[in-house]
Every structure is written in structure tokens, then in C-alpha cells.
PDB file of C-alpha atoms and ligand atoms in Angstrom:
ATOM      1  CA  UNK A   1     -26.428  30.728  76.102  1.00  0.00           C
ATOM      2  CA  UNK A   2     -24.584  32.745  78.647  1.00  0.00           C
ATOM      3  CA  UNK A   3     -26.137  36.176  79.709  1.00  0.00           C
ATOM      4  CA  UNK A   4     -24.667  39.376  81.863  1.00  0.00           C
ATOM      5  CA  UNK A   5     -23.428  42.222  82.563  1.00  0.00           C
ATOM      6  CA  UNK A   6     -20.461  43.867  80.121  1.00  0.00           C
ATOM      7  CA  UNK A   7     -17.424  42.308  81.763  1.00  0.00           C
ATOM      8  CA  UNK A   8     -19.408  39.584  83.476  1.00  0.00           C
ATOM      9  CA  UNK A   9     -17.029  37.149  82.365  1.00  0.00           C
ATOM     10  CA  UNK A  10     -19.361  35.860  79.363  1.00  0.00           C
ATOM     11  CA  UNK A  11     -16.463  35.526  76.633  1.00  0.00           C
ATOM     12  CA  UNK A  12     -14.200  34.285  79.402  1.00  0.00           C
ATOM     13  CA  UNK A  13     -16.712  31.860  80.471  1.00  0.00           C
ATOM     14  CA  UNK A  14     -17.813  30.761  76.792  1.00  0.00           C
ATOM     15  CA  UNK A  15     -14.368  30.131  75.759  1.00  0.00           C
ATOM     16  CA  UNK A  16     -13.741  27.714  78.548  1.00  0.00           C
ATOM     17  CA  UNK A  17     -17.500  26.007  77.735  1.00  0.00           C
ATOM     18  CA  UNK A  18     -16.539  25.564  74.155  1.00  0.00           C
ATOM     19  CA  UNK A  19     -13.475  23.680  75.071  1.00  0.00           C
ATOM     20  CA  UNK A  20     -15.460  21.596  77.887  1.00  0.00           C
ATOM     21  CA  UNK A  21     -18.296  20.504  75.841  1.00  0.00           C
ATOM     22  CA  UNK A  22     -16.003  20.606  72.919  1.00  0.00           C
ATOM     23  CA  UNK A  23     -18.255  22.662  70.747  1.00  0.00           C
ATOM     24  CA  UNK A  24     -18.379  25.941  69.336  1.00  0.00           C
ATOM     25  CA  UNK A  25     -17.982  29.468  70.738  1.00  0.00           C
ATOM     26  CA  UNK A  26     -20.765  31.885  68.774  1.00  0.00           C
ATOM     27  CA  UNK A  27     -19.757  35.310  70.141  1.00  0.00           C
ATOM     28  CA  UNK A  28     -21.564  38.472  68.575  1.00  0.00           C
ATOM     29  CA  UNK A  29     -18.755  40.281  69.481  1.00  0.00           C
ATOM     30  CA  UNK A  30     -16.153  38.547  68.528  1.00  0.00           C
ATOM     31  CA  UNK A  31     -18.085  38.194  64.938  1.00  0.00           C
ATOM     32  CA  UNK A  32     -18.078  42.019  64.820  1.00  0.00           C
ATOM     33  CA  UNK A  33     -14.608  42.711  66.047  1.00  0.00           C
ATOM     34  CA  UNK A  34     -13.512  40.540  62.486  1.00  0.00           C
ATOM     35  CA  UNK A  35     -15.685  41.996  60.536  1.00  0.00           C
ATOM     36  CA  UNK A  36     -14.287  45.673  61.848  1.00  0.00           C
ATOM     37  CA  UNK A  37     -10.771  44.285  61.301  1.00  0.00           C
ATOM     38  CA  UNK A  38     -11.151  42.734  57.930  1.00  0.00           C
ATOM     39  CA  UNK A  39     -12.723  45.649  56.731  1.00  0.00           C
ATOM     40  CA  UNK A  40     -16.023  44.424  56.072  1.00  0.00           C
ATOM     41  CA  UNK A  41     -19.219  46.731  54.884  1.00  0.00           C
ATOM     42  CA  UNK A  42     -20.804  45.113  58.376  1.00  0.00           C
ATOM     43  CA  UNK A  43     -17.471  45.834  60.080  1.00  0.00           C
ATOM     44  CA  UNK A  44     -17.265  49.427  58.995  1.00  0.00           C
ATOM     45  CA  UNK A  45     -21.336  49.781  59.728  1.00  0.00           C
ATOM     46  CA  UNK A  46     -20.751  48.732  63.137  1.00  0.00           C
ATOM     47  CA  UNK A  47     -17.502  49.921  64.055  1.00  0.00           C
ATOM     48  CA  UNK A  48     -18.913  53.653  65.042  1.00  0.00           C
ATOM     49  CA  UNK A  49     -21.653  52.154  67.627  1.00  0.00           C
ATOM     50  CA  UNK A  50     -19.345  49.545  68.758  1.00  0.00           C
ATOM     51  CA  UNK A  51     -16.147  52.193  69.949  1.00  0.00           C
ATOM     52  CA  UNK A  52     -19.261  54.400  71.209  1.00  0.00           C
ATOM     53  CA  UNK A  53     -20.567  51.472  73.515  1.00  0.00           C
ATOM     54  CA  UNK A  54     -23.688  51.842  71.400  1.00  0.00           C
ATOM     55  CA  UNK A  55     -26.121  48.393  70.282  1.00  0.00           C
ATOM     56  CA  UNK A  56     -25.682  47.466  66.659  1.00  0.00           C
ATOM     57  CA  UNK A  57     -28.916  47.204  65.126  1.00  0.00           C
ATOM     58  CA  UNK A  58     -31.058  43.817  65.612  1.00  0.00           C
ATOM     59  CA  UNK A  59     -31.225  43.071  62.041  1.00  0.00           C
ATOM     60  CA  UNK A  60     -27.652  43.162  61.243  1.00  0.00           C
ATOM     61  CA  UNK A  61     -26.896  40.904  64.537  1.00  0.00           C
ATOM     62  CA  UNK A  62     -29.062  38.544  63.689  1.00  0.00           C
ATOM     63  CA  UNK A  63     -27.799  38.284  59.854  1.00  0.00           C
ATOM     64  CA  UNK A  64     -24.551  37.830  61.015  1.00  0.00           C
ATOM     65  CA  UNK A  65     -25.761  35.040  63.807  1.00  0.00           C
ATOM     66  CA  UNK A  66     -28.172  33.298  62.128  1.00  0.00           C
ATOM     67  CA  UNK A  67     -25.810  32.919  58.919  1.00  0.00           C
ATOM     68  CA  UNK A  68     -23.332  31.335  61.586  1.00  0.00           C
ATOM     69  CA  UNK A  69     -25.913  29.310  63.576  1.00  0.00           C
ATOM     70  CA  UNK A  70     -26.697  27.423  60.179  1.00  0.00           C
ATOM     71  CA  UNK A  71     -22.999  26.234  59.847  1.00  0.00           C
ATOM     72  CA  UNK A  72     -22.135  22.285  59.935  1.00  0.00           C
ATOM     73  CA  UNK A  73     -20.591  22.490  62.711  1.00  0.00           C
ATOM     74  CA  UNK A  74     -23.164  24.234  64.897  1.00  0.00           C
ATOM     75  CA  UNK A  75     -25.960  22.266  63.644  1.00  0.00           C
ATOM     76  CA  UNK A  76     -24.210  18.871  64.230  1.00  0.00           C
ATOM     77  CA  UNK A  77     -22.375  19.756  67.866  1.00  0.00           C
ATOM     78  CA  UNK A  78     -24.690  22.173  69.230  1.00  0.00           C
ATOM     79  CA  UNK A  79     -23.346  25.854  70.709  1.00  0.00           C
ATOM     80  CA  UNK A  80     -22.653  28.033  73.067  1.00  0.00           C
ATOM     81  CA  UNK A  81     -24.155  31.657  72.466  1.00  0.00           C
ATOM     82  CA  UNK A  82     -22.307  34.480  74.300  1.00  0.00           C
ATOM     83  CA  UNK A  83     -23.348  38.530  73.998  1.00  0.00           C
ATOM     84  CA  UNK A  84     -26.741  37.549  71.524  1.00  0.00           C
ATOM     85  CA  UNK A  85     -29.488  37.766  72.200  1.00  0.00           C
ATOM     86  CA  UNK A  86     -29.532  41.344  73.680  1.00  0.00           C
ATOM     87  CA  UNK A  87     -32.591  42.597  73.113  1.00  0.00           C
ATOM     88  CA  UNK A  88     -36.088  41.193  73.345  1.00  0.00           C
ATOM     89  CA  UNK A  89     -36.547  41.496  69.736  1.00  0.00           C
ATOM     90  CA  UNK A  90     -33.139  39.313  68.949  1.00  0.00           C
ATOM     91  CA  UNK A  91     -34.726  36.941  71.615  1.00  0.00           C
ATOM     92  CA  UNK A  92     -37.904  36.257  69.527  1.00  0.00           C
ATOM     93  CA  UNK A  93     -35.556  36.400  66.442  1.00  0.00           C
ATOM     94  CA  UNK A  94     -33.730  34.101  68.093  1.00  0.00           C
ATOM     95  CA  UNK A  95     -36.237  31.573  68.852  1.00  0.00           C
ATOM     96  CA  UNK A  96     -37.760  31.824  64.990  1.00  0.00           C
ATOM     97  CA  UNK A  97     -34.343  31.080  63.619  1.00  0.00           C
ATOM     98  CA  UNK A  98     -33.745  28.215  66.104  1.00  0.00           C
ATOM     99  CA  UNK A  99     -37.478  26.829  65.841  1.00  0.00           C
ATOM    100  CA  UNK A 100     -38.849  23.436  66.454  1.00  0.00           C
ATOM    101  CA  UNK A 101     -35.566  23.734  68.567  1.00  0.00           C
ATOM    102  CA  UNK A 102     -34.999  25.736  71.394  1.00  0.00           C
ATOM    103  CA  UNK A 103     -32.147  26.949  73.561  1.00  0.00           C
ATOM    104  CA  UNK A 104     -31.128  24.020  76.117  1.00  0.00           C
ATOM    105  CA  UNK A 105     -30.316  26.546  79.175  1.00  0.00           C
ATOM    106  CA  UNK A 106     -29.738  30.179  79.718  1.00  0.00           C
ATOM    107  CA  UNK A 107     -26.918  30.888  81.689  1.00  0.00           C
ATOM    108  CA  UNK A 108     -27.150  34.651  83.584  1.00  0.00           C
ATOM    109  CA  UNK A 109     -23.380  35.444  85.488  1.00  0.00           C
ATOM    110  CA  UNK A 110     -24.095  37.493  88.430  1.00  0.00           C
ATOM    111  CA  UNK A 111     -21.556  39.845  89.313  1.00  0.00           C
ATOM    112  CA  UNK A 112     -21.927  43.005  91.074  1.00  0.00           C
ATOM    113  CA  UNK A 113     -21.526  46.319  88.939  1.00  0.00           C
ATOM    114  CA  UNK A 114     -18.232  47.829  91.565  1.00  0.00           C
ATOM    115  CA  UNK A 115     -16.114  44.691  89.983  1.00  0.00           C
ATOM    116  CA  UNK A 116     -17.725  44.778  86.478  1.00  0.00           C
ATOM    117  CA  UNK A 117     -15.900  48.027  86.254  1.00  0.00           C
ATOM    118  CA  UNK A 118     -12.810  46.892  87.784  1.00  0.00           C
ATOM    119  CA  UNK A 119     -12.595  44.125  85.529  1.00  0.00           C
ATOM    120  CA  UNK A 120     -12.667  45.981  82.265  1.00  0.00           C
ATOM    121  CA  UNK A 121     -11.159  48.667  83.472  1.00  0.00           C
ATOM    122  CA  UNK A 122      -7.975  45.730  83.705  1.00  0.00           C
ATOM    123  CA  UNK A 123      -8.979  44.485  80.334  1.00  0.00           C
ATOM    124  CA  UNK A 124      -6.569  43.593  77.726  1.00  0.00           C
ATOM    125  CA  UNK A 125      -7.040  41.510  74.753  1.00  0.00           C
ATOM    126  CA  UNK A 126      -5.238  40.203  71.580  1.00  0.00           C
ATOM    127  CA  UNK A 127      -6.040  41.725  68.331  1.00  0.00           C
ATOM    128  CA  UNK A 128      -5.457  38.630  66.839  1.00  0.00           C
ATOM    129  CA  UNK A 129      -7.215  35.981  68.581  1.00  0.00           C
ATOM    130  CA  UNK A 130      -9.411  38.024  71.132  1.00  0.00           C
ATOM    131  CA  UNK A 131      -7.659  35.881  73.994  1.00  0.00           C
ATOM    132  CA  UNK A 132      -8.417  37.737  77.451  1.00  0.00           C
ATOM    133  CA  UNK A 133      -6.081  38.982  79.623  1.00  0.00           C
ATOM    134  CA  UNK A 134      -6.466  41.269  82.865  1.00  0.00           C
ATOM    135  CA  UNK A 135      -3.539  43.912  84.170  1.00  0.00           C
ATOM    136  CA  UNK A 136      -3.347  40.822  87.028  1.00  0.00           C
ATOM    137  CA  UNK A 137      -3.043  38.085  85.136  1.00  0.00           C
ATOM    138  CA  UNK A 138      -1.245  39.145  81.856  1.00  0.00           C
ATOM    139  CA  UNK A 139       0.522  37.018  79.053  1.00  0.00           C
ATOM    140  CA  UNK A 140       3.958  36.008  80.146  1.00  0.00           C
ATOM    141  CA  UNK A 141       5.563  38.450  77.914  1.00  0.00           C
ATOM    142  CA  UNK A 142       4.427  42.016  78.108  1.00  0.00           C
ATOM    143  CA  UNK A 143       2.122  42.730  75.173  1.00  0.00           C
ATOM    144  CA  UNK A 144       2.346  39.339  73.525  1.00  0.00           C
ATOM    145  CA  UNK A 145      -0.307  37.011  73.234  1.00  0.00           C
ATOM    146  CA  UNK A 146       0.479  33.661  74.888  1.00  0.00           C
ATOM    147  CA  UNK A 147      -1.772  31.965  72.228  1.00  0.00           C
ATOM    148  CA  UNK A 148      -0.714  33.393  68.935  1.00  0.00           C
ATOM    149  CA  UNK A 149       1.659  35.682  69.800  1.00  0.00           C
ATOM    150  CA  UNK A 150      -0.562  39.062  68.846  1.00  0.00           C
ATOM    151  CA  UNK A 151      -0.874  42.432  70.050  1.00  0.00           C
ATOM    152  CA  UNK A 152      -2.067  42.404  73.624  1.00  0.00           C
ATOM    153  CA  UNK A 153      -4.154  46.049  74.036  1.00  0.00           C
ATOM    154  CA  UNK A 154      -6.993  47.600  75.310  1.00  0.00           C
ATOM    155  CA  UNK A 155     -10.011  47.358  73.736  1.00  0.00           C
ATOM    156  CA  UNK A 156     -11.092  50.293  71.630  1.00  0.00           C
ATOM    157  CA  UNK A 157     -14.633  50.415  73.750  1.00  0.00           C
ATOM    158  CA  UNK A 158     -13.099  49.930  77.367  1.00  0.00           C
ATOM    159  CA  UNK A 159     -12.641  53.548  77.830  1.00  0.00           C
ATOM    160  CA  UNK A 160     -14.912  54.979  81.092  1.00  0.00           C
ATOM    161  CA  UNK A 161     -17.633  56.688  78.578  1.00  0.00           C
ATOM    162  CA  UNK A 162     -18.096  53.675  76.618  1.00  0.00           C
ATOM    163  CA  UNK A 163     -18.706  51.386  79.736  1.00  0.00           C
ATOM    164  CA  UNK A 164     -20.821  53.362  80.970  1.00  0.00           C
ATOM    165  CA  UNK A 165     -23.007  53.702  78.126  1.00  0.00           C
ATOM    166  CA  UNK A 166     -23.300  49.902  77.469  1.00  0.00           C
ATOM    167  CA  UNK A 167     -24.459  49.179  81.192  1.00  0.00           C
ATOM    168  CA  UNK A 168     -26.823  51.854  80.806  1.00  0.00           C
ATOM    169  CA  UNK A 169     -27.959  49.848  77.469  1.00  0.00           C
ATOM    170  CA  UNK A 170     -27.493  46.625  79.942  1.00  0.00           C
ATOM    171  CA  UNK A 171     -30.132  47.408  82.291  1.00  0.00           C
ATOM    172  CA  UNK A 172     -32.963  48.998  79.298  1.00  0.00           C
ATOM    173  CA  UNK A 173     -32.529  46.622  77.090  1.00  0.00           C
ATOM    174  CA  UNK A 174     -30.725  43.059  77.898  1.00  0.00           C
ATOM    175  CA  UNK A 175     -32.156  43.340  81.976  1.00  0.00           C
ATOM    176  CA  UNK A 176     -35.208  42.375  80.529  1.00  0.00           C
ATOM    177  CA  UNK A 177     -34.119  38.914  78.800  1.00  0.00           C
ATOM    178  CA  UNK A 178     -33.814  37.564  82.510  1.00  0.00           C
ATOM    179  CA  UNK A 179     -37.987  37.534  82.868  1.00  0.00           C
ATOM    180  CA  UNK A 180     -38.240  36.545  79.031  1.00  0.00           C
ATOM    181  CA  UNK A 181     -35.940  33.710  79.771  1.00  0.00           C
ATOM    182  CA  UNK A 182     -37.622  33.129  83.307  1.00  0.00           C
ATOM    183  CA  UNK A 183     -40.790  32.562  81.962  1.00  0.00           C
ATOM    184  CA  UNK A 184     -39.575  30.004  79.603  1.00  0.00           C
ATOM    185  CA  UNK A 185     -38.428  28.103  82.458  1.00  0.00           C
ATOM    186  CA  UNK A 186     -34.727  28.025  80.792  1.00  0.00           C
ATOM    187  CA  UNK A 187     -32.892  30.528  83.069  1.00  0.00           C
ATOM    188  CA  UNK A 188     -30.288  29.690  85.653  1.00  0.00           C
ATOM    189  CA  UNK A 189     -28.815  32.604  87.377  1.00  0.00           C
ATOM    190  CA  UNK A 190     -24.739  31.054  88.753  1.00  0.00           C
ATOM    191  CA  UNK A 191     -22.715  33.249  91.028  1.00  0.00           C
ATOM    192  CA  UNK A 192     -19.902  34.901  88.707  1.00  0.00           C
ATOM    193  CA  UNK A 193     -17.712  36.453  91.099  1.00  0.00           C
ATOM    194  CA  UNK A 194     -14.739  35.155  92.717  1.00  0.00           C
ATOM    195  CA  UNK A 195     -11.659  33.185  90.146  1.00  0.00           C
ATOM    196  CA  UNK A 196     -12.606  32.012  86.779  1.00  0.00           C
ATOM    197  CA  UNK A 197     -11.776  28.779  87.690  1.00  0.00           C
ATOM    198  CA  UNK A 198     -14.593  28.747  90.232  1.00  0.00           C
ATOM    199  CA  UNK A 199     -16.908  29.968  88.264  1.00  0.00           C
ATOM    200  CA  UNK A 200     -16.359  27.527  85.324  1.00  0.00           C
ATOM    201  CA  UNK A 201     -17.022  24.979  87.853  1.00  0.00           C
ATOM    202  CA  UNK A 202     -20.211  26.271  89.190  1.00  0.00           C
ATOM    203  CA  UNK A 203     -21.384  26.794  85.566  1.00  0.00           C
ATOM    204  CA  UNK A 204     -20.259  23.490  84.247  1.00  0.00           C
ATOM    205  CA  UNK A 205     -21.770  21.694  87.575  1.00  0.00           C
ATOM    206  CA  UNK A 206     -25.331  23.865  86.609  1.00  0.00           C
ATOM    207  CA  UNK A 207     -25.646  22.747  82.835  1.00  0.00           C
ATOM    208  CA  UNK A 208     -24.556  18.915  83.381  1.00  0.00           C
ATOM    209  CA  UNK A 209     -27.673  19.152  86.396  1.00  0.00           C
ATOM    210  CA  UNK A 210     -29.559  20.036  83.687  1.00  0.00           C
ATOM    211  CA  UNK A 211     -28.289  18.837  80.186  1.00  0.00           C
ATOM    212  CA  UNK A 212     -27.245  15.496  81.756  1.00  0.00           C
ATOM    213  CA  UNK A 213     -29.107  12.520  83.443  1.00  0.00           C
ATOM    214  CA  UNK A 214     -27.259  10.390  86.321  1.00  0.00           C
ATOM    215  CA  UNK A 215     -24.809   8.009  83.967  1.00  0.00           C
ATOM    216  CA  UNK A 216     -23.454  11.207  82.291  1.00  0.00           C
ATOM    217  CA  UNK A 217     -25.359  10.771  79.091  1.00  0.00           C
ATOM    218  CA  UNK A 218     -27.263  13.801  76.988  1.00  0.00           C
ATOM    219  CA  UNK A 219     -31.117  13.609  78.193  1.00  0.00           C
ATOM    220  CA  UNK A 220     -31.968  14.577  74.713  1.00  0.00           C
ATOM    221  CA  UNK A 221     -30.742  10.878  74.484  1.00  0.00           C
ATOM    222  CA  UNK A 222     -32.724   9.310  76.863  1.00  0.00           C
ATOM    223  CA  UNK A 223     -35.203   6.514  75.133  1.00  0.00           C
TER     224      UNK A 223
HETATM  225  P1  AP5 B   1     -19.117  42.141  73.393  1.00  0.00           P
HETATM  226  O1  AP5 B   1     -17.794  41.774  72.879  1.00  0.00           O
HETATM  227  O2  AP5 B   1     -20.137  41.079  73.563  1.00  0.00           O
HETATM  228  O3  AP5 B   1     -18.847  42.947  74.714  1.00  0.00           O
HETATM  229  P2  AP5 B   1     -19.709  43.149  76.034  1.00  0.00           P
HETATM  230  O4  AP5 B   1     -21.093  42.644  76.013  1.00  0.00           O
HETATM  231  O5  AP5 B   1     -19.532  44.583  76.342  1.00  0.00           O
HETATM  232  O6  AP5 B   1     -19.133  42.174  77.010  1.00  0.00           O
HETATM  233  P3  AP5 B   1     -17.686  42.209  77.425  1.00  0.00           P
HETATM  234  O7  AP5 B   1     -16.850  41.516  76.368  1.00  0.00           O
HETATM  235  O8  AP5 B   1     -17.287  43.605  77.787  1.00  0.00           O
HETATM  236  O9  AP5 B   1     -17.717  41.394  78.775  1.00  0.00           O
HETATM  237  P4  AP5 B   1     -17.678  39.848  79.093  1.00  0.00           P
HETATM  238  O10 AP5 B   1     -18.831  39.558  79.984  1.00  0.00           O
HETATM  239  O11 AP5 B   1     -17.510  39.001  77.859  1.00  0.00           O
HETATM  240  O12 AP5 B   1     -16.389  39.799  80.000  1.00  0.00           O
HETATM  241  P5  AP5 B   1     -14.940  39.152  79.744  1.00  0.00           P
HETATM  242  O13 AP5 B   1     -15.012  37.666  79.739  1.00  0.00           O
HETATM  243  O14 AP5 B   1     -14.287  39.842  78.593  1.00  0.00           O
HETATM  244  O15 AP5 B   1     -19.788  43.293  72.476  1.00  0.00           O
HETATM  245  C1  AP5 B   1     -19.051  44.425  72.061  1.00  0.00           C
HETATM  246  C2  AP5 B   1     -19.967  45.377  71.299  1.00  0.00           C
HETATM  247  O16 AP5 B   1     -20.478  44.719  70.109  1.00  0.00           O
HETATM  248  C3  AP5 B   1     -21.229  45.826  72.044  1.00  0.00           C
HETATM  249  O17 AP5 B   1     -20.981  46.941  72.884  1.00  0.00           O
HETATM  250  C4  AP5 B   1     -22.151  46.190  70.874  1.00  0.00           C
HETATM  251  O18 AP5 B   1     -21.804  47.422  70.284  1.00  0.00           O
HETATM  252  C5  AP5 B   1     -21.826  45.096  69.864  1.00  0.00           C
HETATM  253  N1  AP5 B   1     -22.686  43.899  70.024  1.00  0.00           N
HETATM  254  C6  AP5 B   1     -22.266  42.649  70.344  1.00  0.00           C
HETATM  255  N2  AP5 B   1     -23.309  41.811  70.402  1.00  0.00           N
HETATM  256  C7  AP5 B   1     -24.410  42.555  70.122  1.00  0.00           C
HETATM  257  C8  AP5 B   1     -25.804  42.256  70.068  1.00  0.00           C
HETATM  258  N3  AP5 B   1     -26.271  41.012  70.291  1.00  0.00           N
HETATM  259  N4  AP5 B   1     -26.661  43.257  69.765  1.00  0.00           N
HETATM  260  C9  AP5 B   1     -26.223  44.515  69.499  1.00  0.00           C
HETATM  261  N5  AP5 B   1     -24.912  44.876  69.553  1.00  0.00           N
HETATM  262  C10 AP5 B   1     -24.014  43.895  69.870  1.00  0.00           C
HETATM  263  O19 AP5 B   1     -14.239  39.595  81.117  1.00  0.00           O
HETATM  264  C11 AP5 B   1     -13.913  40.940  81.357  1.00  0.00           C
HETATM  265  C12 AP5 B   1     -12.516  41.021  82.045  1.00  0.00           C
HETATM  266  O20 AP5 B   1     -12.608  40.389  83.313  1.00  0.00           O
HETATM  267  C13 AP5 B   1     -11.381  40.298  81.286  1.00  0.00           C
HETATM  268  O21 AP5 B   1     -10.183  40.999  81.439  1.00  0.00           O
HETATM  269  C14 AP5 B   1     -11.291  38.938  81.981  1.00  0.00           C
HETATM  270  O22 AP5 B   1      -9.983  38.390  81.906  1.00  0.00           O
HETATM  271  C15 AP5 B   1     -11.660  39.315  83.409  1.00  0.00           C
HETATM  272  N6  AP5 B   1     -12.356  38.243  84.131  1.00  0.00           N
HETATM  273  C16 AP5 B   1     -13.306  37.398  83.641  1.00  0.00           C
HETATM  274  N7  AP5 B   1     -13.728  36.551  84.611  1.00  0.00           N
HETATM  275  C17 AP5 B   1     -13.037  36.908  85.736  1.00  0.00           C
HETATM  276  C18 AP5 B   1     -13.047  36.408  87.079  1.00  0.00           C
HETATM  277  N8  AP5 B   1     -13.829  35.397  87.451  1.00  0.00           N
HETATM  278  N9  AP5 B   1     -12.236  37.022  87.977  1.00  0.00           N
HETATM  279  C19 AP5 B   1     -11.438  38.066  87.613  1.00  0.00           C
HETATM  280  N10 AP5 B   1     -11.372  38.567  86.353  1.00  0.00           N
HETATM  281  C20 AP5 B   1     -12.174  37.991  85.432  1.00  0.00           C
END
């Protein structure tokens, strides 16, 4: 599971973790940003809080998660969890839906708040896909997704008020996940400033330390 601040890198980050361990990307946001554009009753529910940079409620995150975390594919390949849990409460929710298992490692991307808001203040996305871009590194056609050929914009909640509101709701209510993680002895805090490339490296270099023993192979699959 990868933890941080709004425009830590987390769906950047996840993508590129989904394609290295070749399993799949869970992203709450992502979840609601289909449900918004397919019209769904969760979609239109969440829609409001979502432009406002407001939470969506723990109950309907956790609905939505928990009905994807039971999928055939998650259960056989395992996961990577990006923007859930965000709240204490989803945590323990979290650990109910997932128990006897429990999360492998929790990933937190550190990355100081001045380039947070320079980074999604460069945002720009696909409406189709949700493929990231930045105003320095864009698709190579202006506006066209290099992916699926979408709609590259700005997301709907990237405007100054919005941020600001949901790293205000960062530090009350997700901060605290850091000690709850801590405690369970699954948190590793990586350094998630400098090229993406980097920073895939560090992470991937963190989770094999701990996922993997010496010949490469799971530990779950130690004898
Ligand atoms: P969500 O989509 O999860 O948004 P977020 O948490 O605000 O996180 P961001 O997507 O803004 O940041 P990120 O860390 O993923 O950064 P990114 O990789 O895009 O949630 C949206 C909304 O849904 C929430 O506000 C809430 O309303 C609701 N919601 C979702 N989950 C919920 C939950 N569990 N409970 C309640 N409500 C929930 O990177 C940002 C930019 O930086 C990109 O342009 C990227 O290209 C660039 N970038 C990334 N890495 C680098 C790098 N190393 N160097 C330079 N640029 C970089």
C-alpha cells in the first residue's frame, strides 16, 4: 500500500508497481473518477466532495474497495493499494476485510509540501485512462493521450481551493495512518522527491528488502 501526501506521486508510483510486480493497481480514486464518469449513483454521490477536495464517506470507500479487493484477480496475484486507507477508521476496515491476512508493507512517499503544490499545480491527466502527465513532461501531441489517445486536462479538483482543502484533510486525518502503520511494524517511509524514475527504484529496492529473501523468491514461500 502506498501512502502520502496529494500529489506525492502515489498513482504515479502505483502504476509503475503494478506493472513491476505485474499485479493490480486498486486506486480509490481512480474507482471514483469511473464511477463519476459513468454516471453511477456512487459517482454522482461523490462527485460534489470529490471537485470540493472533500473525503468521501468511509462506508462508501470501503464498499467500493472491498467489492474490488474480493476480485480473482486480486485474491490470486496480490495488490497494490494507492489513496485507501485514509482514515483510521478505513484502516481498521481495512484490516477486517483483509483478515487472517494482512497488508505485506506500507509504503509512505515523502515529499515536501512547496513541490506537492508544484506538482499538481502541473497536473494533467486523460479522461480516458487517468494516464499522468505534468506541463514538463506532456504527451507528445498537445492534449492527446499517448496511451489511448484521450483528452489530456486538468483535473476537476486541482484548482488552488481544492488542494488546499485536501492537505488540510491530509494532515487531520491520513497523518495519522503513519503511527497506526508504525506500530504495526509495516511502515517504510522512501524519499519521493527527485525523477520518477528514481523513486521507482528506491521503492522497488525497499519492498524486494522486504517481500523478498536473497535468491529472489517470495518469503511467504520460504519452507
Ligand atoms: P485521489 O485520486 O487518490 O487523489 P489524491 O489523494 O488527492 O492524490 P493525487 O492523485 O492528487 O496525488 P498522487 O500522490 O497520486 O500524485 P500523482 O502520482 O498524480 O483522490 C481524489 C479524491 O477522491 C479525494 O480528494 C477524495 O475526495 C476521494 N477519495 C479517494 N480515495 C478516498 C478515500 N480512501 N477516502 C475518502 N475519499 C477518497 O502525481 C502528481 C503530479 O506529479 C502528476 O502530474 C505526476 O506526473 C507528477 N509527478 C509524480 N511523481 C513525480 C516526480 N517524481 N517528479 C516530478 N513530477 C512527478
Amino acid at each position: 500500500m502506498v501512502l502520502g501526501k496529494q500529489g506525492a506521486g502515489k498513482g504515479t508510483q502505483c502504476v509503475r508497481l503494478s506493472h513491476h510486480y505485474v499485479v493490480p493497481h486498486v486506486s480509490s480514486g481512480d474507482m471514483l473518477r469511473a464511477a463519476v464518469k459513468s454516471r453511477a449513483e456512487l459517482g454522482l454521490r461523490a462527485q460534489v466532495l470529490m471537485d470540493q477536495g472533500e473525503l468521501v464517506s468511509d462506508e462508501l470507500i470501503m464498499e467500493m474497495v472491498g467489492q474490488r479487493l474480493a476480485q480473482p484477480d486480486v485474491r490470486l496475484r496480490g495488490f497494490v493499494l494507492d489513496g485507501c486507507p485514509r482514515t483510521i477508521t478505513q484502516a481498521e476496515m481495512l484490516d477486517e476485510l483483509l483478515a487472517p491476512e494482512t497488508l505485506d508493507l506500507v509504503i509512505d512517499l515523502e515529499v515536501p509540501t512547496h513541490l506537492v503544490l508544484r506538482r499538481l499545480a502541473a497536473r494533467r491527466v486523460c479522461v480516458d485512462c487517468g494516464t499522468n502527465y505534468s506541463v514538463s513532461s506532456p504527451p507528445a501531441l498537445k492534449g492527446i493521450c499517448d496511451v489511448c489517445g484521450g483528452e489530456v486536462v486538468q483535473r476537476e479538483d486541482d484548482t488552488e481551493e481544492a488542494i488546499g482543502r485536501r492537505l488540510e484533510l491530509y494532515e487531520r486525518q491520513t497523518a495519522p495512518l503513519l503511527h497506526f502503520y508504525r506500530r504495526a511494524n509495516l511502515l517504510a517511509i522512501v524519499n519521493g522527491t527527485g525523477a520518477a524514475d528514481a523513486v521507482t527504484r528506491r521503492v522497488v529496492r525497499v519492498i524486494d528488502e522486504h517481500l523478498m529473501d536473497d535468491r529472489g523468491r517470495p518469503r511467504s514461500e520460504r519452507a
